[in-house]
Tab-separated table of C-alpha atoms in Angstrom:
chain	number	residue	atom	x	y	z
A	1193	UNK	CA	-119.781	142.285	156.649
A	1194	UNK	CA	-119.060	139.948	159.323
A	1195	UNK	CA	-122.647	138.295	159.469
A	1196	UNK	CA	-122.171	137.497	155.754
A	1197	UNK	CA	-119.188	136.314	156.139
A	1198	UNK	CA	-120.376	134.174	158.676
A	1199	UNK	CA	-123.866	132.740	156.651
A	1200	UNK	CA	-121.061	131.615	153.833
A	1201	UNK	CA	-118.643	130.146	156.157
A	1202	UNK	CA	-121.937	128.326	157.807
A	1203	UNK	CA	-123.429	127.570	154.629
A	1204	UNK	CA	-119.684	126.417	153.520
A	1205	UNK	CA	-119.821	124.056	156.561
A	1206	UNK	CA	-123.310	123.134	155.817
A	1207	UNK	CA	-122.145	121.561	152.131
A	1208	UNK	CA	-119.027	119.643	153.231
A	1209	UNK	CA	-120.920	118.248	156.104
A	1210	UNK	CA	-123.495	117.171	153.463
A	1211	UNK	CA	-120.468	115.520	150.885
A	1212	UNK	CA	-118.757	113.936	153.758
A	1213	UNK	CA	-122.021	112.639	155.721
A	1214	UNK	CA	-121.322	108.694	154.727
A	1215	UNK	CA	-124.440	106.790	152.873
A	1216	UNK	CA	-126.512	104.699	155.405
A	1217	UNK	CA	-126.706	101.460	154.017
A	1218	UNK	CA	-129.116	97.720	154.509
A	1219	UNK	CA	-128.174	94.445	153.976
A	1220	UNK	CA	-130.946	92.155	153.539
A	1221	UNK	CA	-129.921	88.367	153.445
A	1222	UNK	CA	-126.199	87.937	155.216
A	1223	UNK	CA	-125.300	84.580	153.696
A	1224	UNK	CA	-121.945	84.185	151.265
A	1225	UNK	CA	-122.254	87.160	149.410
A	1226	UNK	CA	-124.403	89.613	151.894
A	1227	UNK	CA	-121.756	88.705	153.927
A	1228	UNK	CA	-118.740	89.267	151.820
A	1229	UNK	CA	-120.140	92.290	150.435
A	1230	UNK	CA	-119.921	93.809	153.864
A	1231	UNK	CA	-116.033	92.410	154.712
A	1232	UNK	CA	-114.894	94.156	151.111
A	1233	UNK	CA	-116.672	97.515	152.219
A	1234	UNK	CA	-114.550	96.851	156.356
A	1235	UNK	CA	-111.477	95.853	153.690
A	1236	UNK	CA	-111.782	98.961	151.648
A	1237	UNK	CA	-112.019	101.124	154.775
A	1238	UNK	CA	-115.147	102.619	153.660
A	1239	UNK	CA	-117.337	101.717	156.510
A	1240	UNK	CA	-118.583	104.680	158.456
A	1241	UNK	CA	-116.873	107.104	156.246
A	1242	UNK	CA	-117.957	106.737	152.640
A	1243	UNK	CA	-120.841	104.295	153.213
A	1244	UNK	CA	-122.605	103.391	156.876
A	1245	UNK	CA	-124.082	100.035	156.977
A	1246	UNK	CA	-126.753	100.333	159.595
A	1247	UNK	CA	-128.724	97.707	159.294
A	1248	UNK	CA	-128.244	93.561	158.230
A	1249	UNK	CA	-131.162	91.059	157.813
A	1250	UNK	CA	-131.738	87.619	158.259
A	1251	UNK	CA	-133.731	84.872	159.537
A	1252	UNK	CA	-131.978	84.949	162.926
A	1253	UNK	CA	-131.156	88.752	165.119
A	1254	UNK	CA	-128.594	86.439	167.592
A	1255	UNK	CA	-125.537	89.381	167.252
A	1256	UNK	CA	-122.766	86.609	168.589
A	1257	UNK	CA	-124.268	84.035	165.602
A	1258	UNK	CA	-123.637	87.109	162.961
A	1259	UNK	CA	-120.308	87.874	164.598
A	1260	UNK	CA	-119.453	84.637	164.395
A	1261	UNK	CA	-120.097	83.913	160.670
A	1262	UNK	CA	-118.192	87.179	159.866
A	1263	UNK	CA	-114.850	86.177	161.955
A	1264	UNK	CA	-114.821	83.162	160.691
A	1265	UNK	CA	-114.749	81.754	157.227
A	1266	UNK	CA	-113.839	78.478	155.281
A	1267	UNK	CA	-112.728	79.498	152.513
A	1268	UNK	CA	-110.991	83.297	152.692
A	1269	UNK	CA	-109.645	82.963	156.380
A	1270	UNK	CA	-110.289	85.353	159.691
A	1271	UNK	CA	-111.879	88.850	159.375
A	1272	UNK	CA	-109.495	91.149	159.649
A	1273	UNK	CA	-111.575	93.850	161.854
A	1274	UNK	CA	-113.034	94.412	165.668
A	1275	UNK	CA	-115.922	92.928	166.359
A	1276	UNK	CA	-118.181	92.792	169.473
A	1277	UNK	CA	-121.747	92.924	170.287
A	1278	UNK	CA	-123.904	94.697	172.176
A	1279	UNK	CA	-128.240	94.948	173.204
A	1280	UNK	CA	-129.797	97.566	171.601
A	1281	UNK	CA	-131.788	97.271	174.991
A	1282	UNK	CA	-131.324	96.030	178.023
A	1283	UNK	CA	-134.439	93.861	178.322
A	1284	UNK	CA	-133.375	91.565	175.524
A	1285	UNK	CA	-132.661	88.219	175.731
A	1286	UNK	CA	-129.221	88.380	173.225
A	1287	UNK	CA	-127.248	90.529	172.088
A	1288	UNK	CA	-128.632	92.286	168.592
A	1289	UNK	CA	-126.109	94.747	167.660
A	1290	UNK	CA	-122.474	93.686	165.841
A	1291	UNK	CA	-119.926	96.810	166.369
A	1292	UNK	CA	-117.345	96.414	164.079
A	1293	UNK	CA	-114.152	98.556	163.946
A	1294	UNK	CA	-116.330	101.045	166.680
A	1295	UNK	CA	-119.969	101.319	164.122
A	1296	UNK	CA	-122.987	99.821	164.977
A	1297	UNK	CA	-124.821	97.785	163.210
A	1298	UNK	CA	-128.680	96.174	164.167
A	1299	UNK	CA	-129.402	92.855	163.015
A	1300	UNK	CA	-132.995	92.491	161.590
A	1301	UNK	CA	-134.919	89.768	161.719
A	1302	UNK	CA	-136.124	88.939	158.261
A	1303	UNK	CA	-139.553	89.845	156.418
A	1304	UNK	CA	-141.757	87.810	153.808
A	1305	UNK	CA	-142.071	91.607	152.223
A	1306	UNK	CA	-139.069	93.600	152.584
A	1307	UNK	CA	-142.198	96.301	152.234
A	1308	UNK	CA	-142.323	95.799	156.583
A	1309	UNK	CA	-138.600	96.446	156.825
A	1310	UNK	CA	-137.629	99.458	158.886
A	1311	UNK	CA	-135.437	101.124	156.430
A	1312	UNK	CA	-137.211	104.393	156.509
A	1313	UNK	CA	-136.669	104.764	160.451
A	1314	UNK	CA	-133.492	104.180	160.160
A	1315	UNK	CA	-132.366	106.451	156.858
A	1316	UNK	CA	-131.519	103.502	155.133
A	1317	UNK	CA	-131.147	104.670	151.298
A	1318	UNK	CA	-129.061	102.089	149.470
A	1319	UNK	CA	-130.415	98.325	149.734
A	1320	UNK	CA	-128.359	95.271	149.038
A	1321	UNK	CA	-130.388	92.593	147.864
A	1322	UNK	CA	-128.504	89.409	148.390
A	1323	UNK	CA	-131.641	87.200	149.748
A	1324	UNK	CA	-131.676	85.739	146.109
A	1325	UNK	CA	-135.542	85.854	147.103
A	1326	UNK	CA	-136.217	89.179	145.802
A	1327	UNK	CA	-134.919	89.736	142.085
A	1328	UNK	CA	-137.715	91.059	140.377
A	1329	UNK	CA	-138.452	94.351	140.017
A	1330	UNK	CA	-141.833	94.646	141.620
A	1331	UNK	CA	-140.694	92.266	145.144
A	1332	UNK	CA	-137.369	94.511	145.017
A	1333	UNK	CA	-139.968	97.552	144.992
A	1334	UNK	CA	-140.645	96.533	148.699
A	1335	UNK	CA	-137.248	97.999	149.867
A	1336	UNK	CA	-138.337	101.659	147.688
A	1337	UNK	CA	-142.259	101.341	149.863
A	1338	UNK	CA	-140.047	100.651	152.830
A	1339	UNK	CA	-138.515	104.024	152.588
A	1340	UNK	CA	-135.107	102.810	150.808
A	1341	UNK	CA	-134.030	105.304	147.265
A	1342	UNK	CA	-132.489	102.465	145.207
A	1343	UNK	CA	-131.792	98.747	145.337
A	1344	UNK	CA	-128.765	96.880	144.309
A	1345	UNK	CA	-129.652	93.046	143.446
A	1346	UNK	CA	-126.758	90.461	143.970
A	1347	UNK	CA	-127.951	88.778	141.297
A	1348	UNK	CA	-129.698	88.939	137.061
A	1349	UNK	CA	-132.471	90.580	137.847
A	1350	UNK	CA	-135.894	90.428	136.082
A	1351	UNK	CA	-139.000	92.528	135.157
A	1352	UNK	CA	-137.358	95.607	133.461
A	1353	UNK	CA	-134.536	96.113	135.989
A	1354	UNK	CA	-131.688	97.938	134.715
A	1355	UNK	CA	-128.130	95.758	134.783
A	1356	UNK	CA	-125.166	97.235	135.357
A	1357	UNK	CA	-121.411	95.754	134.797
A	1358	UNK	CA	-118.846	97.923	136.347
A	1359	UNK	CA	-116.195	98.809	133.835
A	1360	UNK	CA	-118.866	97.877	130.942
A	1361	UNK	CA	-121.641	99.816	131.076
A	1362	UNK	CA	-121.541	101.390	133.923
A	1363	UNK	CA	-121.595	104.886	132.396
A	1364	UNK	CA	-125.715	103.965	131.179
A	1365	UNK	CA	-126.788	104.262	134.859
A	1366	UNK	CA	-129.270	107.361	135.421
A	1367	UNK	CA	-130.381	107.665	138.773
A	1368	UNK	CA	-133.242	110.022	137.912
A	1369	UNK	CA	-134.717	106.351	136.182
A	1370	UNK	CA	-132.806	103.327	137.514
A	1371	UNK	CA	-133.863	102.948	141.325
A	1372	UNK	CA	-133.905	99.351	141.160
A	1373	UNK	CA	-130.307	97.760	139.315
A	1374	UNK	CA	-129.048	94.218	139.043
A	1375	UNK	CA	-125.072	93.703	139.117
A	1376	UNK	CA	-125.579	90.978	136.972
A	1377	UNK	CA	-123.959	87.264	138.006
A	1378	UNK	CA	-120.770	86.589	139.194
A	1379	UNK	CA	-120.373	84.326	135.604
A	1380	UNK	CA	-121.572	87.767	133.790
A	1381	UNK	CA	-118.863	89.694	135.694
A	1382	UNK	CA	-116.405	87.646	133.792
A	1383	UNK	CA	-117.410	87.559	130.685
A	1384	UNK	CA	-118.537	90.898	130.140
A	1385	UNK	CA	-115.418	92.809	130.424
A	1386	UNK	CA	-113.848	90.116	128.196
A	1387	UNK	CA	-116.837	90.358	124.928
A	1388	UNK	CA	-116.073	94.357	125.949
A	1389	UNK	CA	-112.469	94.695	124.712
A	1390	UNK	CA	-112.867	92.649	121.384
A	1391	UNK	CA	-115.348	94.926	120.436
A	1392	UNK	CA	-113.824	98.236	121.441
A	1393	UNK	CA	-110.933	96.490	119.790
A	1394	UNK	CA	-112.545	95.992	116.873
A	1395	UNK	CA	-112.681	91.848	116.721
A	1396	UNK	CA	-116.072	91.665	116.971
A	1397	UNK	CA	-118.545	88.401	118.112
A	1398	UNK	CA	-119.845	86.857	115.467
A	1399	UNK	CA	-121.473	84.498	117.382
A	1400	UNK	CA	-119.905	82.242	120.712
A	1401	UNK	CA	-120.310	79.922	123.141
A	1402	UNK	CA	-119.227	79.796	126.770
A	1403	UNK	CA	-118.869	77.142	129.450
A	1404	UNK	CA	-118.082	78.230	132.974
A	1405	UNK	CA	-116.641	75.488	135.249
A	1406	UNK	CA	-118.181	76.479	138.395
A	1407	UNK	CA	-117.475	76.175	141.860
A	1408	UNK	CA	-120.515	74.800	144.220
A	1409	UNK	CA	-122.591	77.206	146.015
A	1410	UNK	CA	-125.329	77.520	148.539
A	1411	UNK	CA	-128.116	76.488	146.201
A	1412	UNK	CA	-126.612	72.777	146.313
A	1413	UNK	CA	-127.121	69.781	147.957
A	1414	UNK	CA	-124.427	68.352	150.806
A	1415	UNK	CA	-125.423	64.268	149.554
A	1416	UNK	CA	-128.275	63.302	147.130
A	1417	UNK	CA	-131.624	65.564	148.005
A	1418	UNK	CA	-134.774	66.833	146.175
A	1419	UNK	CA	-134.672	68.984	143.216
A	1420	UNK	CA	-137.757	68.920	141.505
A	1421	UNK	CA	-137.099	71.957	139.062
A	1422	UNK	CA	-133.437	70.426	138.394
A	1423	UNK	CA	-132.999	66.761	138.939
A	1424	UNK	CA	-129.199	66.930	138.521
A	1425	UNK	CA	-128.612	69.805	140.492
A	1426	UNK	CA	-130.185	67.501	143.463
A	1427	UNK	CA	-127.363	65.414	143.330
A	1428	UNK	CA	-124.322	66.024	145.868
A	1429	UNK	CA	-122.170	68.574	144.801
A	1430	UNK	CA	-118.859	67.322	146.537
A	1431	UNK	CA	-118.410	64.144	144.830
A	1432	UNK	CA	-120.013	65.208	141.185
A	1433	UNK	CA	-119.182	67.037	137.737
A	1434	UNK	CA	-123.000	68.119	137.605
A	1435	UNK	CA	-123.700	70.203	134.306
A	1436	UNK	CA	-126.441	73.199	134.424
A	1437	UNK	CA	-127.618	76.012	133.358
A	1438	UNK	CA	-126.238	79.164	133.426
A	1439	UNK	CA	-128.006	82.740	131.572
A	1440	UNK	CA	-124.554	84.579	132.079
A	1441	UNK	CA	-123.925	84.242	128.402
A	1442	UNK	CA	-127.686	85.933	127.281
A	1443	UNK	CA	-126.975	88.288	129.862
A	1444	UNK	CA	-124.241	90.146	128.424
A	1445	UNK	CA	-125.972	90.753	125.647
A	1446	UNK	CA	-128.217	93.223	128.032
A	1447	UNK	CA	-125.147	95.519	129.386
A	1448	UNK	CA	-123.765	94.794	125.612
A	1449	UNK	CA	-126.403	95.040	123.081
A	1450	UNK	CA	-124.343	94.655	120.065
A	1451	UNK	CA	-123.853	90.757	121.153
A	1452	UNK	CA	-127.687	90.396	121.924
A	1453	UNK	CA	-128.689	86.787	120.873
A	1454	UNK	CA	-125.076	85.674	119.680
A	1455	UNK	CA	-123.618	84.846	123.256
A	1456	UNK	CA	-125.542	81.460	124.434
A	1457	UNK	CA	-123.731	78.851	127.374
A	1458	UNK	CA	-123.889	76.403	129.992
A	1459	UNK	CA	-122.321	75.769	133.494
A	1460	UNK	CA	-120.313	72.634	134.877
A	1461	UNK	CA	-121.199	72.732	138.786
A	1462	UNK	CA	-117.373	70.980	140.075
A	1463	UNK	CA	-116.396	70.193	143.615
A	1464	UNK	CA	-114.502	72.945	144.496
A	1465	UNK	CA	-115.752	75.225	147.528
A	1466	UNK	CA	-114.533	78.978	145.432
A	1467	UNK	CA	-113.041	79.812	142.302
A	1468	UNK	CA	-114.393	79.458	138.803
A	1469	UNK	CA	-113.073	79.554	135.067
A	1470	UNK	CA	-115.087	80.716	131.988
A	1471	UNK	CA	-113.977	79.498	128.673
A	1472	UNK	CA	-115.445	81.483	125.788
A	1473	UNK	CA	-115.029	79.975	122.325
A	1474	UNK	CA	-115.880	82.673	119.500
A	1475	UNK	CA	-115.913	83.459	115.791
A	1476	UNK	CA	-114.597	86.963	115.449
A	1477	UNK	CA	-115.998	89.331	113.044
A	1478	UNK	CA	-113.026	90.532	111.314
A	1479	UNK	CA	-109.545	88.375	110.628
A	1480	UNK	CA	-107.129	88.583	113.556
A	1481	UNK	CA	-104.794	86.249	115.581
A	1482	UNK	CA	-105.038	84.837	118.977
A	1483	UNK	CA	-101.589	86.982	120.173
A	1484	UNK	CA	-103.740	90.383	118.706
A	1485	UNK	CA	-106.292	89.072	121.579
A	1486	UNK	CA	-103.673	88.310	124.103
A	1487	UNK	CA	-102.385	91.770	123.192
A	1488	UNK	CA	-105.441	93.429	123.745
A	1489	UNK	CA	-106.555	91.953	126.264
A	1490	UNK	CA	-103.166	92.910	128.403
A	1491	UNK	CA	-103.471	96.705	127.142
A	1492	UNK	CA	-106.804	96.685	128.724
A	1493	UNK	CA	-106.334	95.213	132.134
A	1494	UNK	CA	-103.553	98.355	132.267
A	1495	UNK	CA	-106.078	100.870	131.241
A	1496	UNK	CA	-109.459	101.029	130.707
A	1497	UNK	CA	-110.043	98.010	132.757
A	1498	UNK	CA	-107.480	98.078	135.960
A	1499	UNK	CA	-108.967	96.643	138.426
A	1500	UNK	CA	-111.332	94.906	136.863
A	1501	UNK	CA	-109.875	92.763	134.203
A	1502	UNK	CA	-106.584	90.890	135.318
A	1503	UNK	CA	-103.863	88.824	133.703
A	1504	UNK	CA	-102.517	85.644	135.074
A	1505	UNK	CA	-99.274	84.824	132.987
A	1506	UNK	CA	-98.125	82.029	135.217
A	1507	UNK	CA	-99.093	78.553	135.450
A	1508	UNK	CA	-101.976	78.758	137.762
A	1509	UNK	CA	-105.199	76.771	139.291
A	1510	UNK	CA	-107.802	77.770	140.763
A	1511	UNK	CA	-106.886	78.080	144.736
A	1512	UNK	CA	-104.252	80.927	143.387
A	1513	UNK	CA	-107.066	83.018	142.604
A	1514	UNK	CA	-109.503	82.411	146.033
A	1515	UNK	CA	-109.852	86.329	147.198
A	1516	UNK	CA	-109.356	87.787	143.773
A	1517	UNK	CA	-110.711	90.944	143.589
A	1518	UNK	CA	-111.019	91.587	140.081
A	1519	UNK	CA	-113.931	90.405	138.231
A	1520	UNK	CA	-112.341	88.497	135.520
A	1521	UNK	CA	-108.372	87.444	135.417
A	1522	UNK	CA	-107.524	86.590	131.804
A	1523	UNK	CA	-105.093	83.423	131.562
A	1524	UNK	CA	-102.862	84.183	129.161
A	1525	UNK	CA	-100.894	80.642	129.012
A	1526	UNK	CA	-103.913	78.260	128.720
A	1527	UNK	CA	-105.312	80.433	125.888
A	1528	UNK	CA	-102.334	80.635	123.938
A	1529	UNK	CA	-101.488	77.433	124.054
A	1530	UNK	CA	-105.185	76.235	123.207
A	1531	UNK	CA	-105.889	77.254	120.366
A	1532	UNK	CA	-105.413	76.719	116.492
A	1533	UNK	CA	-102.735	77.482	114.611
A	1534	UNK	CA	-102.715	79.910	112.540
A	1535	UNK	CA	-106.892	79.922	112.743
A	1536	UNK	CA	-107.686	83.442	111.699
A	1537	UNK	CA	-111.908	83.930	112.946
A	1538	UNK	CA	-112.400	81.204	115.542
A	1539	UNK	CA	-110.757	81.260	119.014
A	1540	UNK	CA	-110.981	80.444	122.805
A	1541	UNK	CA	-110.385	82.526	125.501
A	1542	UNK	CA	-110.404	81.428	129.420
A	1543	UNK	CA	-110.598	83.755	132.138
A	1544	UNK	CA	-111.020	83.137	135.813
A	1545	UNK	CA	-112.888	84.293	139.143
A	1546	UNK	CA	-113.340	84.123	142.679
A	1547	UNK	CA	-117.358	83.866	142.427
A	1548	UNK	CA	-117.670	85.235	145.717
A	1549	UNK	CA	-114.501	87.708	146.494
A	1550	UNK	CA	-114.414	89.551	142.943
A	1551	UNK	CA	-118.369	89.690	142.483
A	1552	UNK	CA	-118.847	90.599	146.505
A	1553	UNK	CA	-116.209	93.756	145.388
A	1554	UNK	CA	-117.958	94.679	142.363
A	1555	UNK	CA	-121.271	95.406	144.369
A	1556	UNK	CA	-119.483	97.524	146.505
A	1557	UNK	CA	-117.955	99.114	143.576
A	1558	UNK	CA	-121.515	99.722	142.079
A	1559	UNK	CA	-122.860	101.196	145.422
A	1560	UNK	CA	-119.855	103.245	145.376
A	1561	UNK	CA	-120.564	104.941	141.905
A	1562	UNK	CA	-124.412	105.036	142.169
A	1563	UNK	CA	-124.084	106.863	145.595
A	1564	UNK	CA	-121.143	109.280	143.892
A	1565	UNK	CA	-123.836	110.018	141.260
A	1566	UNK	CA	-126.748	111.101	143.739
């Protein structure tokens, strides 16, 4: 009949509106990566169709400051998108809304418990966590009482949180369980895919060691300043080789537990703004050759890692790779030509990253899948 015809036409137009309706999304904390995360969502053109950021949060709500830090930026050039700003009413002092490419977005002052944040008014259901304040599972909760579903942490995250490496274990998520997921470290996001192909390979990790030479980042110090937790990372960060710690190494073995408690490694904080290089040195498990690696790690960056694991095969440094996208770009040169001989079980691999493009791309990439998984 023509009334049934209509309720399945109607409920037809019901379901698409419901698959097409784009995910309303928070940023809390818009420094390097909140921010970044946001320009790879504009750069994917998924903002406002796939995913709708609504809301960003930090210590200021000044619109033209926000716009500002987005159009402009030191190290990977002009945005490449609209923006304005606008009151979200006309009694207020400044400006509080950004409008990029035509979609509002409010800017939120920030909370000591992201508990008080308004996410439930506004349908907020995805939560990037990018304060660095947050990381543990019961502060992250705050976003869930605030009326968020799930919570993606820019960073390890501790207390039982779930951590997810896309194109390693990315499969294990279950969003029944996992409302509150960590997308591990930037370092992490290097090394994981690597450790991933010489086991599905079949090399094995007997045991290894990695050192990441690694760019500076906001947690530094301009010229000589107080660090009582970590005297040498107090030093200035500009004009010094300043060696730390790093748990990217231990970390893997969560999203990989076959390596659990064989992966260990430190970090060399260098004076570059972006860009950093992990070097993994490894016994293998079973008698192969550095070119069997090479091989395998080319087949894999065509196929079950595109797009995440790439392969530099030209004499490179590190500017070549500032707005890399890919999480971990294999240099196939410097680890041929740096290793032994006709050495059999122990070998080094190096592998490079933009620390702030390539991870910023992966959380998108996570949000992505978790939200196509709903």
């Amino acid at each position: 009949s023509t009334q049934s015809t209509w309720v399945r036409i109607h409920n037809y137009s019901l379901r698409s509106s419901a698959i097409t309706m784009p995910v309303k999304v928070g940023i809390n904390g818009f420094g390097r990566i909140g921010r970044m995360v946001f320009q790879a969502l504009c750069d994917q053109d998924l903002l406002g169709t796939t995913l709708d950021v609504v809301g960003v949060v930090d210590m200021t709500t000044d619109a033209d400051y926000f716009a500002y830090q987005m159009k402009y930026d030191s190290v990977h050039g002009k945005f490449k998108h609209t923006v304005t700003t606008e009151k979200s009413d006309a009694s207020l002092e400044e400006n509080d809304i950004i409008v990029v490419n035509g979609h509002k977005i409010k800017c939120i002052a920030a909370t000591r418990n992201p508990a008080d944040l308004p996410w439930g008014k506004m349908g907020v259901e995805y939560v990037v966590e990018s304060t660095g304040l947050f990381t543990e599972a019961d502060k992250a909760q705050g976003h869930i009482s605030a009326g968020a579903k799930k919570v993606i942490i820019s960073a390890p995250g501790k207390g039982g949180v779930k951590t997810v490496v896309m194109g390693v274990n990315n499969q294990e998520y279950d969003p029944s369980s996992h409302h509150i997921v960590s997308n591990a470290s930037c370092t992490t996001n290097c090394l994981a895919p690597l450790v991933h192909v010489l086991l599905k390979e079949g090399v094995g990790v007997e045991k290894g060691l990695m050192t990441t030479i690694h760019s500076y980042t906001a947690t530094q110090k301009t010229v000589d300043g107080p660090s009582k937790k970590d005297w040498r990372g107090g030093r200035a960060a500009a004009c010094n080789i300043i060696p730390s710690t790093t748990g990217a190494a231990k970390a893997v073995g969560e999203c990989i537990p076959a390596v659990k408690g064989k992966l260990t490694g430190m970090s060399f904080r260098v004076p570059t703004p972006d860009v950093s290089v992990v070097d993994l040195t490894f016994t293998a498990e079973k008698d192969t050759s550095i070119q069997e690696i090479d091989q395998f790690l080319k087949k894999a960056s065509e196929t079950y890692l595109q797009g995440i694991l790439g392969v530099a095969t030209e004499e490179l440094v590190s500017t070549d790779f500032i707005h890399d996208s890919r999480s971990s770009i294999y240099d196939s040169l410097a680890t041929l030509q740096n290793n032994l001989p006709g050495e059999k079980r122990f070998f080094k691999i190096v592998s490079w990253y933009d620390n702030e493009w390539g991870y910023s791309n992966r959380v998108v990439d996570l949000l992505k899948y978790m939200s196509s998984k709903a």
